[in-house]
mmCIF file of C-alpha atoms and ligand atoms in Angstrom:
data_model
loop_
_atom_site.group_PDB
_atom_site.id
_atom_site.type_symbol
_atom_site.label_atom_id
_atom_site.label_comp_id
_atom_site.label_asym_id
_atom_site.label_seq_id
_atom_site.Cartn_x
_atom_site.Cartn_y
_atom_site.Cartn_z
ATOM 1 C CA UNK X 1 -22.502 -68.528 75.876
ATOM 2 C CA UNK X 2 -22.284 -70.894 78.076
ATOM 3 C CA UNK X 3 -18.517 -72.669 79.314
ATOM 4 C CA UNK X 4 -18.200 -76.257 80.351
ATOM 5 C CA UNK X 5 -17.980 -76.476 83.365
ATOM 6 C CA UNK X 6 -13.969 -77.561 84.428
ATOM 7 C CA UNK X 7 -14.468 -81.137 86.247
ATOM 8 C CA UNK X 8 -11.878 -79.507 89.401
ATOM 9 C CA UNK X 9 -11.161 -82.615 92.180
ATOM 10 C CA UNK X 10 -13.374 -82.635 95.691
ATOM 11 C CA UNK X 11 -15.751 -79.778 94.475
ATOM 12 C CA UNK X 12 -19.378 -80.428 94.689
ATOM 13 C CA UNK X 13 -20.874 -80.377 91.513
ATOM 14 C CA UNK X 14 -23.711 -77.361 91.450
ATOM 15 C CA UNK X 15 -27.962 -78.242 90.934
ATOM 16 C CA UNK X 16 -29.048 -77.121 87.541
ATOM 17 C CA UNK X 17 -30.504 -73.646 88.330
ATOM 18 C CA UNK X 18 -27.394 -72.928 90.367
ATOM 19 C CA UNK X 19 -25.620 -73.821 87.107
ATOM 20 C CA UNK X 20 -27.920 -71.973 84.597
ATOM 21 C CA UNK X 21 -27.862 -69.468 87.241
ATOM 22 C CA UNK X 22 -23.864 -69.104 86.739
ATOM 23 C CA UNK X 23 -24.120 -69.175 82.945
ATOM 24 C CA UNK X 24 -26.917 -67.041 82.879
ATOM 25 C CA UNK X 25 -24.087 -64.720 84.695
ATOM 26 C CA UNK X 26 -21.206 -65.980 82.211
ATOM 27 C CA UNK X 27 -23.180 -64.644 79.657
ATOM 28 C CA UNK X 28 -22.896 -61.108 81.741
ATOM 29 C CA UNK X 29 -19.894 -61.133 81.867
ATOM 30 C CA UNK X 30 -18.855 -61.751 78.263
ATOM 31 C CA UNK X 31 -21.396 -59.084 76.842
ATOM 32 C CA UNK X 32 -19.799 -56.659 79.624
ATOM 33 C CA UNK X 33 -16.357 -57.767 77.421
ATOM 34 C CA UNK X 34 -17.217 -57.612 74.703
ATOM 35 C CA UNK X 35 -18.849 -54.308 74.781
ATOM 36 C CA UNK X 36 -15.320 -53.277 76.177
ATOM 37 C CA UNK X 37 -13.847 -54.349 73.307
ATOM 38 C CA UNK X 38 -12.376 -57.431 74.414
ATOM 39 C CA UNK X 39 -10.921 -57.369 77.571
ATOM 40 C CA UNK X 40 -11.540 -55.512 81.115
ATOM 41 C CA UNK X 41 -9.949 -55.001 83.877
ATOM 42 C CA UNK X 42 -9.519 -57.806 87.377
ATOM 43 C CA UNK X 43 -11.285 -55.598 88.935
ATOM 44 C CA UNK X 44 -14.942 -54.399 86.596
ATOM 45 C CA UNK X 45 -14.408 -58.811 86.728
ATOM 46 C CA UNK X 46 -14.806 -59.281 90.542
ATOM 47 C CA UNK X 47 -17.401 -56.420 90.836
ATOM 48 C CA UNK X 48 -19.624 -57.853 88.025
ATOM 49 C CA UNK X 49 -19.353 -61.745 89.417
ATOM 50 C CA UNK X 50 -20.441 -60.272 93.263
ATOM 51 C CA UNK X 51 -22.695 -57.946 92.706
ATOM 52 C CA UNK X 52 -23.635 -57.412 88.652
ATOM 53 C CA UNK X 53 -27.436 -56.367 89.826
ATOM 54 C CA UNK X 54 -29.794 -60.100 89.959
ATOM 55 C CA UNK X 55 -26.633 -62.520 89.579
ATOM 56 C CA UNK X 56 -23.707 -61.578 90.615
ATOM 57 C CA UNK X 57 -22.374 -64.014 94.161
ATOM 58 C CA UNK X 58 -23.567 -61.414 96.257
ATOM 59 C CA UNK X 59 -26.930 -59.536 94.621
ATOM 60 C CA UNK X 60 -28.255 -63.281 93.967
ATOM 61 C CA UNK X 61 -29.702 -65.868 95.448
ATOM 62 C CA UNK X 62 -26.527 -68.099 97.037
ATOM 63 C CA UNK X 63 -26.622 -69.236 100.134
ATOM 64 C CA UNK X 64 -22.879 -67.666 101.021
ATOM 65 C CA UNK X 65 -23.053 -67.484 104.475
ATOM 66 C CA UNK X 66 -22.621 -70.659 107.227
ATOM 67 C CA UNK X 67 -22.622 -74.362 106.617
ATOM 68 C CA UNK X 68 -24.660 -74.532 103.804
ATOM 69 C CA UNK X 69 -23.165 -71.531 102.122
ATOM 70 C CA UNK X 70 -19.756 -70.415 101.053
ATOM 71 C CA UNK X 71 -18.076 -69.929 104.079
ATOM 72 C CA UNK X 72 -17.876 -68.972 107.517
ATOM 73 C CA UNK X 73 -17.768 -65.594 109.157
ATOM 74 C CA UNK X 74 -17.107 -64.474 112.786
ATOM 75 C CA UNK X 75 -20.608 -63.249 113.918
ATOM 76 C CA UNK X 76 -21.764 -66.726 112.647
ATOM 77 C CA UNK X 77 -20.146 -68.346 114.844
ATOM 78 C CA UNK X 78 -20.401 -67.452 118.469
ATOM 79 C CA UNK X 79 -22.901 -64.417 119.019
ATOM 80 C CA UNK X 80 -19.470 -62.620 121.261
ATOM 81 C CA UNK X 81 -18.021 -61.818 118.101
ATOM 82 C CA UNK X 82 -20.955 -58.806 117.947
ATOM 83 C CA UNK X 83 -21.157 -58.079 121.484
ATOM 84 C CA UNK X 84 -17.452 -57.452 122.344
ATOM 85 C CA UNK X 85 -17.478 -54.864 119.376
ATOM 86 C CA UNK X 86 -20.608 -53.538 121.206
ATOM 87 C CA UNK X 87 -18.482 -52.021 123.900
ATOM 88 C CA UNK X 88 -16.185 -50.469 121.806
ATOM 89 C CA UNK X 89 -19.666 -48.856 120.061
ATOM 90 C CA UNK X 90 -20.731 -47.375 123.149
ATOM 91 C CA UNK X 91 -17.397 -45.960 124.338
ATOM 92 C CA UNK X 92 -18.591 -43.649 120.953
ATOM 93 C CA UNK X 93 -22.326 -43.671 122.096
ATOM 94 C CA UNK X 94 -21.432 -42.408 125.227
ATOM 95 C CA UNK X 95 -18.912 -39.684 124.157
ATOM 96 C CA UNK X 96 -21.467 -39.303 121.136
ATOM 97 C CA UNK X 97 -24.880 -39.837 122.709
ATOM 98 C CA UNK X 98 -27.188 -38.824 120.022
ATOM 99 C CA UNK X 99 -24.498 -40.530 116.685
ATOM 100 C CA UNK X 100 -25.789 -43.130 114.566
ATOM 101 C CA UNK X 101 -24.942 -46.385 114.214
ATOM 102 C CA UNK X 102 -23.943 -47.325 110.524
ATOM 103 C CA UNK X 103 -23.197 -51.129 109.012
ATOM 104 C CA UNK X 104 -21.650 -51.830 106.046
ATOM 105 C CA UNK X 105 -22.439 -54.657 104.518
ATOM 106 C CA UNK X 106 -24.316 -56.085 106.845
ATOM 107 C CA UNK X 107 -24.443 -60.368 106.061
ATOM 108 C CA UNK X 108 -27.393 -61.893 107.206
ATOM 109 C CA UNK X 109 -27.922 -60.322 109.870
ATOM 110 C CA UNK X 110 -26.071 -61.869 112.616
ATOM 111 C CA UNK X 111 -23.688 -58.647 113.389
ATOM 112 C CA UNK X 112 -26.973 -56.391 113.972
ATOM 113 C CA UNK X 113 -28.717 -58.602 116.172
ATOM 114 C CA UNK X 114 -25.316 -59.081 117.977
ATOM 115 C CA UNK X 115 -24.684 -55.512 118.576
ATOM 116 C CA UNK X 116 -28.346 -53.759 118.686
ATOM 117 C CA UNK X 117 -28.521 -56.707 121.663
ATOM 118 C CA UNK X 118 -26.192 -56.137 123.724
ATOM 119 C CA UNK X 119 -26.714 -52.228 123.529
ATOM 120 C CA UNK X 120 -30.144 -52.869 124.642
ATOM 121 C CA UNK X 121 -28.220 -54.023 127.366
ATOM 122 C CA UNK X 122 -26.389 -52.171 128.276
ATOM 123 C CA UNK X 123 -29.019 -49.197 127.692
ATOM 124 C CA UNK X 124 -26.848 -47.401 124.879
ATOM 125 C CA UNK X 125 -29.192 -47.852 122.250
ATOM 126 C CA UNK X 126 -28.725 -44.851 119.714
ATOM 127 C CA UNK X 127 -31.544 -43.668 117.411
ATOM 128 C CA UNK X 128 -30.299 -44.488 115.020
ATOM 129 C CA UNK X 129 -29.303 -48.850 113.670
ATOM 130 C CA UNK X 130 -29.174 -48.176 109.660
ATOM 131 C CA UNK X 131 -27.499 -50.627 107.292
ATOM 132 C CA UNK X 132 -25.920 -49.679 103.753
ATOM 133 C CA UNK X 133 -25.263 -52.963 101.348
ATOM 134 C CA UNK X 134 -24.583 -53.554 98.662
ATOM 135 C CA UNK X 135 -26.935 -55.745 97.920
ATOM 136 C CA UNK X 136 -30.846 -56.136 97.752
ATOM 137 C CA UNK X 137 -31.580 -59.804 98.582
ATOM 138 C CA UNK X 138 -29.122 -59.645 101.875
ATOM 139 C CA UNK X 139 -31.180 -56.829 102.916
ATOM 140 C CA UNK X 140 -34.131 -58.732 103.717
ATOM 141 C CA UNK X 141 -32.739 -61.755 105.177
ATOM 142 C CA UNK X 142 -31.463 -58.745 107.662
ATOM 143 C CA UNK X 143 -34.076 -57.100 108.288
ATOM 144 C CA UNK X 144 -36.471 -61.366 108.708
ATOM 145 C CA UNK X 145 -33.331 -61.849 111.295
ATOM 146 C CA UNK X 146 -33.780 -58.752 113.405
ATOM 147 C CA UNK X 147 -37.737 -59.041 113.076
ATOM 148 C CA UNK X 148 -37.090 -62.600 114.554
ATOM 149 C CA UNK X 149 -35.139 -61.976 117.197
ATOM 150 C CA UNK X 150 -35.161 -58.094 118.252
ATOM 151 C CA UNK X 151 -38.392 -57.137 116.956
ATOM 152 C CA UNK X 152 -38.549 -54.003 119.427
ATOM 153 C CA UNK X 153 -35.778 -53.055 118.453
ATOM 154 C CA UNK X 154 -37.078 -53.476 114.719
ATOM 155 C CA UNK X 155 -37.933 -49.330 114.293
ATOM 156 C CA UNK X 156 -34.705 -48.465 114.545
ATOM 157 C CA UNK X 157 -33.034 -50.304 112.264
ATOM 158 C CA UNK X 158 -33.050 -48.388 108.502
ATOM 159 C CA UNK X 159 -31.625 -49.129 105.217
ATOM 160 C CA UNK X 160 -29.456 -46.032 103.307
ATOM 161 C CA UNK X 161 -29.463 -46.401 99.879
ATOM 162 C CA UNK X 162 -26.107 -44.414 99.918
ATOM 163 C CA UNK X 163 -23.788 -42.875 102.415
ATOM 164 C CA UNK X 164 -25.150 -40.434 104.679
ATOM 165 C CA UNK X 165 -24.121 -36.967 103.378
ATOM 166 C CA UNK X 166 -23.526 -36.072 107.369
ATOM 167 C CA UNK X 167 -23.233 -38.433 110.155
ATOM 168 C CA UNK X 168 -21.828 -38.370 114.134
ATOM 169 C CA UNK X 169 -21.330 -42.073 116.152
ATOM 170 C CA UNK X 170 -19.842 -45.399 114.429
ATOM 171 C CA UNK X 171 -19.462 -47.151 111.491
ATOM 172 C CA UNK X 172 -18.761 -51.267 111.806
ATOM 173 C CA UNK X 173 -18.013 -53.402 108.541
ATOM 174 C CA UNK X 174 -17.060 -57.133 109.083
ATOM 175 C CA UNK X 175 -15.077 -58.547 105.906
ATOM 176 C CA UNK X 176 -16.498 -55.859 103.835
ATOM 177 C CA UNK X 177 -13.346 -54.620 102.775
ATOM 178 C CA UNK X 178 -12.384 -58.452 101.124
ATOM 179 C CA UNK X 179 -14.783 -57.921 99.303
ATOM 180 C CA UNK X 180 -14.179 -54.451 97.718
ATOM 181 C CA UNK X 181 -13.046 -55.465 93.307
ATOM 182 C CA UNK X 182 -10.167 -55.276 93.349
ATOM 183 C CA UNK X 183 -6.934 -54.655 90.373
ATOM 184 C CA UNK X 184 -4.437 -57.118 89.265
ATOM 185 C CA UNK X 185 -0.953 -56.252 88.422
ATOM 186 C CA UNK X 186 1.502 -58.411 87.300
ATOM 187 C CA UNK X 187 5.468 -57.785 86.687
ATOM 188 C CA UNK X 188 6.591 -60.409 84.419
ATOM 189 C CA UNK X 189 10.865 -61.742 84.986
ATOM 190 C CA UNK X 190 12.267 -59.493 82.833
ATOM 191 C CA UNK X 191 10.552 -56.713 85.686
ATOM 192 C CA UNK X 192 7.891 -55.366 83.312
ATOM 193 C CA UNK X 193 4.507 -54.354 85.055
ATOM 194 C CA UNK X 194 1.209 -55.635 83.620
ATOM 195 C CA UNK X 195 -2.647 -54.549 84.179
ATOM 196 C CA UNK X 196 -3.619 -58.483 84.652
ATOM 197 C CA UNK X 197 -7.100 -58.318 82.947
ATOM 198 C CA UNK X 198 -9.704 -60.693 82.197
ATOM 199 C CA UNK X 199 -10.237 -61.872 78.611
ATOM 200 C CA UNK X 200 -12.774 -64.540 76.420
ATOM 201 C CA UNK X 201 -10.733 -67.725 75.443
ATOM 202 C CA UNK X 202 -11.806 -70.553 73.646
ATOM 203 C CA UNK X 203 -12.264 -72.601 77.298
ATOM 204 C CA UNK X 204 -14.266 -69.874 78.559
ATOM 205 C CA UNK X 205 -12.665 -66.411 81.014
ATOM 206 C CA UNK X 206 -8.401 -66.015 80.763
ATOM 207 C CA UNK X 207 -6.269 -63.533 82.585
ATOM 208 C CA UNK X 208 -4.973 -60.572 79.830
ATOM 209 C CA UNK X 209 -1.794 -58.930 80.675
ATOM 210 C CA UNK X 210 -1.545 -55.093 78.979
ATOM 211 C CA UNK X 211 0.876 -52.580 79.619
ATOM 212 C CA UNK X 212 0.262 -51.097 82.589
ATOM 213 C CA UNK X 213 -0.358 -47.303 82.459
ATOM 214 C CA UNK X 214 -2.252 -46.341 85.271
ATOM 215 C CA UNK X 215 -0.347 -43.617 87.111
ATOM 216 C CA UNK X 216 -1.276 -43.964 90.475
ATOM 217 C CA UNK X 217 -1.116 -48.364 89.713
ATOM 218 C CA UNK X 218 2.128 -47.978 87.901
ATOM 219 C CA UNK X 219 2.961 -45.768 91.220
ATOM 220 C CA UNK X 220 1.250 -48.744 94.094
ATOM 221 C CA UNK X 221 3.320 -51.717 92.227
ATOM 222 C CA UNK X 222 6.731 -49.839 91.973
ATOM 223 C CA UNK X 223 8.543 -52.029 94.590
ATOM 224 C CA UNK X 224 7.141 -55.165 93.486
ATOM 225 C CA UNK X 225 9.686 -57.986 93.070
ATOM 226 C CA UNK X 226 10.419 -60.153 89.330
ATOM 227 C CA UNK X 227 8.359 -62.618 88.446
ATOM 228 C CA UNK X 228 5.219 -61.568 90.886
ATOM 229 C CA UNK X 229 1.949 -61.311 91.267
ATOM 230 C CA UNK X 230 -0.265 -58.923 93.684
ATOM 231 C CA UNK X 231 -3.616 -57.342 94.245
ATOM 232 C CA UNK X 232 -3.830 -53.381 95.064
ATOM 233 C CA UNK X 233 -7.609 -51.643 95.581
ATOM 234 C CA UNK X 234 -8.379 -48.686 95.323
ATOM 235 C CA UNK X 235 -12.240 -49.035 95.201
ATOM 236 C CA UNK X 236 -11.305 -49.904 98.921
ATOM 237 C CA UNK X 237 -9.441 -46.453 99.671
ATOM 238 C CA UNK X 238 -12.186 -44.774 98.174
ATOM 239 C CA UNK X 239 -14.239 -46.321 100.296
ATOM 240 C CA UNK X 240 -12.404 -45.167 103.491
ATOM 241 C CA UNK X 241 -12.436 -41.496 101.835
ATOM 242 C CA UNK X 242 -15.751 -41.563 100.696
ATOM 243 C CA UNK X 243 -16.882 -42.878 104.862
ATOM 244 C CA UNK X 244 -14.282 -40.585 106.273
ATOM 245 C CA UNK X 245 -15.751 -37.712 104.243
ATOM 246 C CA UNK X 246 -19.113 -37.596 106.400
ATOM 247 C CA UNK X 247 -18.341 -38.336 109.359
ATOM 248 C CA UNK X 248 -18.722 -35.444 112.200
ATOM 249 C CA UNK X 249 -17.759 -36.650 114.751
ATOM 250 C CA UNK X 250 -16.807 -40.352 116.278
ATOM 251 C CA UNK X 251 -15.295 -43.219 114.749
ATOM 252 C CA UNK X 252 -15.063 -46.408 112.153
ATOM 253 C CA UNK X 253 -14.316 -49.607 112.481
ATOM 254 C CA UNK X 254 -12.588 -52.230 110.275
ATOM 255 C CA UNK X 255 -12.388 -56.508 110.426
ATOM 256 C CA UNK X 256 -10.575 -57.907 108.342
ATOM 257 C CA UNK X 257 -7.752 -60.528 107.415
ATOM 258 C CA UNK X 258 -5.064 -58.648 106.072
ATOM 259 C CA UNK X 259 -1.722 -57.220 106.704
ATOM 260 C CA UNK X 260 0.600 -54.282 106.443
ATOM 261 C CA UNK X 261 1.814 -53.576 103.534
ATOM 262 C CA UNK X 262 5.262 -54.873 104.325
ATOM 263 C CA UNK X 263 3.521 -58.550 105.366
ATOM 264 C CA UNK X 264 1.321 -58.190 101.772
ATOM 265 C CA UNK X 265 3.776 -57.157 99.450
ATOM 266 C CA UNK X 266 6.475 -60.481 101.045
ATOM 267 C CA UNK X 267 8.693 -61.309 97.975
ATOM 268 C CA UNK X 268 7.794 -64.991 98.600
ATOM 269 C CA UNK X 269 3.595 -64.276 98.322
ATOM 270 C CA UNK X 270 4.620 -64.451 94.908
ATOM 271 C CA UNK X 271 0.725 -64.831 93.694
ATOM 272 C CA UNK X 272 -0.638 -62.391 95.815
ATOM 273 C CA UNK X 273 -4.279 -63.593 97.874
ATOM 274 C CA UNK X 274 -6.565 -63.735 95.461
ATOM 275 C CA UNK X 275 -9.019 -66.695 96.051
ATOM 276 C CA UNK X 276 -12.012 -67.862 95.844
ATOM 277 C CA UNK X 277 -14.461 -69.573 99.118
ATOM 278 C CA UNK X 278 -17.270 -72.279 96.585
ATOM 279 C CA UNK X 279 -19.298 -74.529 99.434
ATOM 280 C CA UNK X 280 -16.322 -73.945 101.628
ATOM 281 C CA UNK X 281 -13.223 -74.586 100.197
ATOM 282 C CA UNK X 282 -11.040 -72.239 98.671
ATOM 283 C CA UNK X 283 -11.051 -71.969 95.277
ATOM 284 C CA UNK X 284 -7.715 -70.558 93.106
ATOM 285 C CA UNK X 285 -8.927 -69.977 89.526
ATOM 286 C CA UNK X 286 -10.535 -67.076 89.965
ATOM 287 C CA UNK X 287 -13.216 -67.946 86.669
ATOM 288 C CA UNK X 288 -14.436 -71.391 88.917
ATOM 289 C CA UNK X 289 -18.054 -70.713 88.487
ATOM 290 C CA UNK X 290 -19.363 -67.255 88.824
ATOM 291 C CA UNK X 291 -22.224 -66.469 90.896
ATOM 292 C CA UNK X 292 -21.069 -68.943 92.945
ATOM 293 C CA UNK X 293 -18.160 -68.215 93.665
ATOM 294 C CA UNK X 294 -17.643 -65.716 97.013
ATOM 295 C CA UNK X 295 -14.108 -63.815 95.317
ATOM 296 C CA UNK X 296 -11.716 -62.271 97.757
ATOM 297 C CA UNK X 297 -9.083 -60.776 98.316
ATOM 298 C CA UNK X 298 -7.067 -59.574 101.717
ATOM 299 C CA UNK X 299 -6.510 -56.356 102.908
ATOM 300 C CA UNK X 300 -3.384 -54.091 102.657
ATOM 301 C CA UNK X 301 -3.590 -52.312 105.344
ATOM 302 C CA UNK X 302 -1.153 -50.020 105.125
ATOM 303 C CA UNK X 303 -3.597 -48.658 102.491
ATOM 304 C CA UNK X 304 -6.277 -48.569 104.593
ATOM 305 C CA UNK X 305 -4.113 -46.840 107.378
ATOM 306 C CA UNK X 306 -3.546 -44.038 105.235
ATOM 307 C CA UNK X 307 -6.692 -43.492 103.399
ATOM 308 C CA UNK X 308 -8.131 -42.899 106.600
ATOM 309 C CA UNK X 309 -4.700 -40.442 107.510
ATOM 310 C CA UNK X 310 -5.138 -39.173 103.977
ATOM 311 C CA UNK X 311 -9.056 -37.822 104.926
ATOM 312 C CA UNK X 312 -7.988 -36.717 108.025
ATOM 313 C CA UNK X 313 -9.049 -39.582 110.259
ATOM 314 C CA UNK X 314 -6.600 -40.045 113.821
ATOM 315 C CA UNK X 315 -5.367 -44.067 114.517
ATOM 316 C CA UNK X 316 -7.644 -45.323 117.142
ATOM 317 C CA UNK X 317 -5.429 -48.342 116.643
ATOM 318 C CA UNK X 318 -4.700 -51.753 114.960
ATOM 319 C CA UNK X 319 -4.838 -54.551 116.305
ATOM 320 C CA UNK X 320 -4.913 -58.913 115.859
ATOM 321 C CA UNK X 321 -8.810 -59.710 115.972
ATOM 322 C CA UNK X 322 -7.588 -62.576 118.820
ATOM 323 C CA UNK X 323 -6.187 -59.052 121.333
ATOM 324 C CA UNK X 324 -9.438 -57.158 120.343
ATOM 325 C CA UNK X 325 -11.945 -59.630 121.544
ATOM 326 C CA UNK X 326 -10.058 -60.070 124.594
ATOM 327 C CA UNK X 327 -9.989 -57.051 125.763
ATOM 328 C CA UNK X 328 -13.439 -55.965 124.067
ATOM 329 C CA UNK X 329 -13.391 -59.284 127.236
ATOM 330 C CA UNK X 330 -14.384 -61.919 125.238
ATOM 331 C CA UNK X 331 -13.582 -64.996 127.991
ATOM 332 C CA UNK X 332 -15.777 -62.462 130.419
ATOM 333 C CA UNK X 333 -18.759 -62.684 128.063
ATOM 334 C CA UNK X 334 -18.230 -66.382 127.399
ATOM 335 C CA UNK X 335 -18.435 -66.616 131.326
ATOM 336 C CA UNK X 336 -21.356 -65.221 131.375
ATOM 337 C CA UNK X 337 -23.240 -66.642 128.345
ATOM 338 C CA UNK X 338 -22.584 -70.474 129.841
ATOM 339 C CA UNK X 339 -22.949 -69.299 133.408
ATOM 340 C CA UNK X 340 -26.602 -71.907 133.621
ATOM 341 C CA UNK X 341 -25.488 -74.637 130.296
ATOM 342 C CA UNK X 342 -24.988 -77.920 130.082
ATOM 343 C CA UNK X 343 -21.554 -79.322 129.906
ATOM 344 C CA UNK X 344 -21.995 -79.579 125.950
ATOM 345 C CA UNK X 345 -23.445 -75.587 125.125
ATOM 346 C CA UNK X 346 -20.002 -75.003 127.596
ATOM 347 C CA UNK X 347 -18.030 -76.704 125.149
ATOM 348 C CA UNK X 348 -19.439 -75.816 122.033
ATOM 349 C CA UNK X 349 -19.339 -72.693 123.394
ATOM 350 C CA UNK X 350 -16.008 -72.927 124.348
ATOM 351 C CA UNK X 351 -14.691 -74.554 120.854
ATOM 352 C CA UNK X 352 -16.529 -71.183 118.647
ATOM 353 C CA UNK X 353 -14.212 -67.970 120.765
ATOM 354 C CA UNK X 354 -11.071 -70.080 120.222
ATOM 355 C CA UNK X 355 -11.887 -69.789 116.652
ATOM 356 C CA UNK X 356 -12.180 -66.653 116.878
ATOM 357 C CA UNK X 357 -9.124 -65.945 118.799
ATOM 358 C CA UNK X 358 -6.537 -68.666 118.203
ATOM 359 C CA UNK X 359 -3.600 -67.106 116.343
ATOM 360 C CA UNK X 360 -3.594 -70.614 113.466
ATOM 361 C CA UNK X 361 -7.727 -70.035 113.251
ATOM 362 C CA UNK X 362 -8.861 -66.163 113.052
ATOM 363 C CA UNK X 363 -6.874 -64.115 116.293
ATOM 364 C CA UNK X 364 -4.107 -63.651 113.957
ATOM 365 C CA UNK X 365 -4.696 -63.425 110.049
ATOM 366 C CA UNK X 366 -7.430 -60.912 111.359
ATOM 367 C CA UNK X 367 -7.012 -57.250 112.721
ATOM 368 C CA UNK X 368 -8.929 -54.697 113.733
ATOM 369 C CA UNK X 369 -8.653 -51.407 112.591
ATOM 370 C CA UNK X 370 -9.893 -48.344 114.025
ATOM 371 C CA UNK X 371 -10.266 -44.409 113.000
ATOM 372 C CA UNK X 372 -11.515 -41.445 114.390
ATOM 373 C CA UNK X 373 -12.214 -37.777 113.933
ATOM 374 C CA UNK X 374 -13.029 -35.254 116.949
ATOM 375 C CA UNK X 375 -13.036 -37.522 120.237
ATOM 376 C CA UNK X 376 -11.582 -36.699 123.103
ATOM 377 C CA UNK X 377 -9.593 -39.193 122.919
ATOM 378 C CA UNK X 378 -8.534 -39.221 127.451
ATOM 379 C CA UNK X 379 -9.004 -42.916 127.258
ATOM 380 C CA UNK X 380 -8.328 -45.623 124.455
ATOM 381 C CA UNK X 381 -11.225 -47.440 122.871
ATOM 382 C CA UNK X 382 -12.246 -50.819 124.311
ATOM 383 C CA UNK X 383 -10.375 -53.030 122.455
ATOM 384 C CA UNK X 384 -7.237 -51.402 121.478
ATOM 385 C CA UNK X 385 -5.389 -50.557 124.427
ATOM 386 C CA UNK X 386 -3.319 -53.290 124.824
ATOM 387 C CA UNK X 387 -0.693 -54.713 122.038
ATOM 388 C CA UNK X 388 -0.776 -52.376 119.778
ATOM 389 C CA UNK X 389 0.522 -53.034 115.935
ATOM 390 C CA UNK X 390 0.482 -49.365 114.589
ATOM 391 C CA UNK X 391 3.770 -49.687 114.354
ATOM 392 C CA UNK X 392 4.138 -51.602 111.469
ATOM 393 C CA UNK X 393 1.749 -49.688 109.686
HETATM 394 C C1 SAM E 401 -18.159 -61.431 103.646
HETATM 395 S S1 SAM E 401 -19.773 -59.938 103.423
HETATM 396 C C2 SAM E 401 -19.622 -59.560 105.271
HETATM 397 C C3 SAM E 401 -20.486 -59.660 105.843
HETATM 398 C C4 SAM E 401 -20.465 -59.344 107.225
HETATM 399 N N1 SAM E 401 -20.654 -58.432 107.673
HETATM 400 C C5 SAM E 401 -20.467 -61.185 107.670
HETATM 401 O O1 SAM E 401 -19.134 -60.576 109.089
HETATM 402 O O2 SAM E 401 -20.875 -61.710 108.096
HETATM 403 C C6 SAM E 401 -19.311 -58.760 102.802
HETATM 404 C C7 SAM E 401 -20.344 -57.902 102.593
HETATM 405 O O3 SAM E 401 -19.812 -56.898 101.989
HETATM 406 C C8 SAM E 401 -20.910 -55.735 101.354
HETATM 407 N N2 SAM E 401 -20.807 -55.063 101.175
HETATM 408 C C9 SAM E 401 -19.452 -55.863 99.702
HETATM 409 N N3 SAM E 401 -19.510 -53.886 99.454
HETATM 410 C C10 SAM E 401 -19.809 -53.031 99.642
HETATM 411 C C11 SAM E 401 -19.686 -51.717 99.697
HETATM 412 N N4 SAM E 401 -18.660 -50.307 99.542
HETATM 413 N N5 SAM E 401 -21.389 -51.008 101.027
HETATM 414 C C12 SAM E 401 -21.755 -51.716 101.597
HETATM 415 N N6 SAM E 401 -21.970 -53.536 101.383
HETATM 416 C C13 SAM E 401 -21.030 -53.381 100.571
HETATM 417 C C14 SAM E 401 -21.503 -57.200 100.567
HETATM 418 O O4 SAM E 401 -23.036 -57.366 100.256
HETATM 419 C C15 SAM E 401 -21.446 -58.410 101.690
HETATM 420 O O5 SAM E 401 -23.215 -58.364 102.362
#
């Protein structure tokens, strides 16, 4: 089935090939909904829209990252992002010298290149840098990026199909949690809670509410104000638990946009944080061009903290991205990086770092949380030595 594409002001029109791709995914989603009796949860919709093999946004061929794509992530903005993260990784590998680095959701591979390059410079290379990504298409881009930038290190990099059963070392994940399927809950003006799912209407996909029955979701949503819609991400908590389950010794570093629960479920945030990203436009309709539009929600870092604590991990810290990068020495890195640069190159590099640090851009909205298990814990990890906000979780 192909739905008519609703014209939306200011949004670029996709090519005929891209539109055909999107319509193939629409057909797949319709089959899913039909097979489920006319209704699927929003999490099931989002999972298929992002990860259906060969069709989903991340598993199909969409450009996704960078100027020609739909959004820009921190490693795409400046190499100093990964160089800074490498300071935390190096400190953990100093304590766990045989540990691996495990990167989840490695995108274009730029972060891997930046981290590996800096670890090589610091003399702290891990025996293995393992990447686990749900998208087979991205794996090929990651391999090509590493082969081009660091061919001498390619044999240390491996791609996993599942989390290792047992592992030691350091896990890094930038903007992965926001791409984990979320459940939608709506509380109406009378106070009744509904699970907001997806059905097929005459013009396309539509939201469709059912009384909320899932006991875990009911408990999580019990405090929502009336006339309010928001997201819950039990799958993100489950991901933290799975990563923690195999971790014998080391740390995990998760970076993303989001807030503690008190801010996330603030009465004024009555429409939640679900958002589409299409060709550098924020799209409020989550059904806009499935397969060509990224879908994300902000991260409830209190839930992430709870998941880590329940899994027996120690909290190493929770800080804003700006504070994290400053504490990792990004400004010193910038100085080194631009020593022999022209004034124009210097201005560009400075501008990029400014984007990562500024509270008006990524510095405040993005947060960094770190957990550990079995570290001596005598010194705080680089990135977490100042401005800790754990008390807000
Ligand atoms: C927004 S992109 C971020 C990519 C990259 N980390 C960056 O900063 O540019 C999200 C990535 O997470 C991956 N992903 C989402 N859920 C995942 C999971 N459970 N395990 C591994 N990768 C996942 C996606 O395939 C995609 O590569």
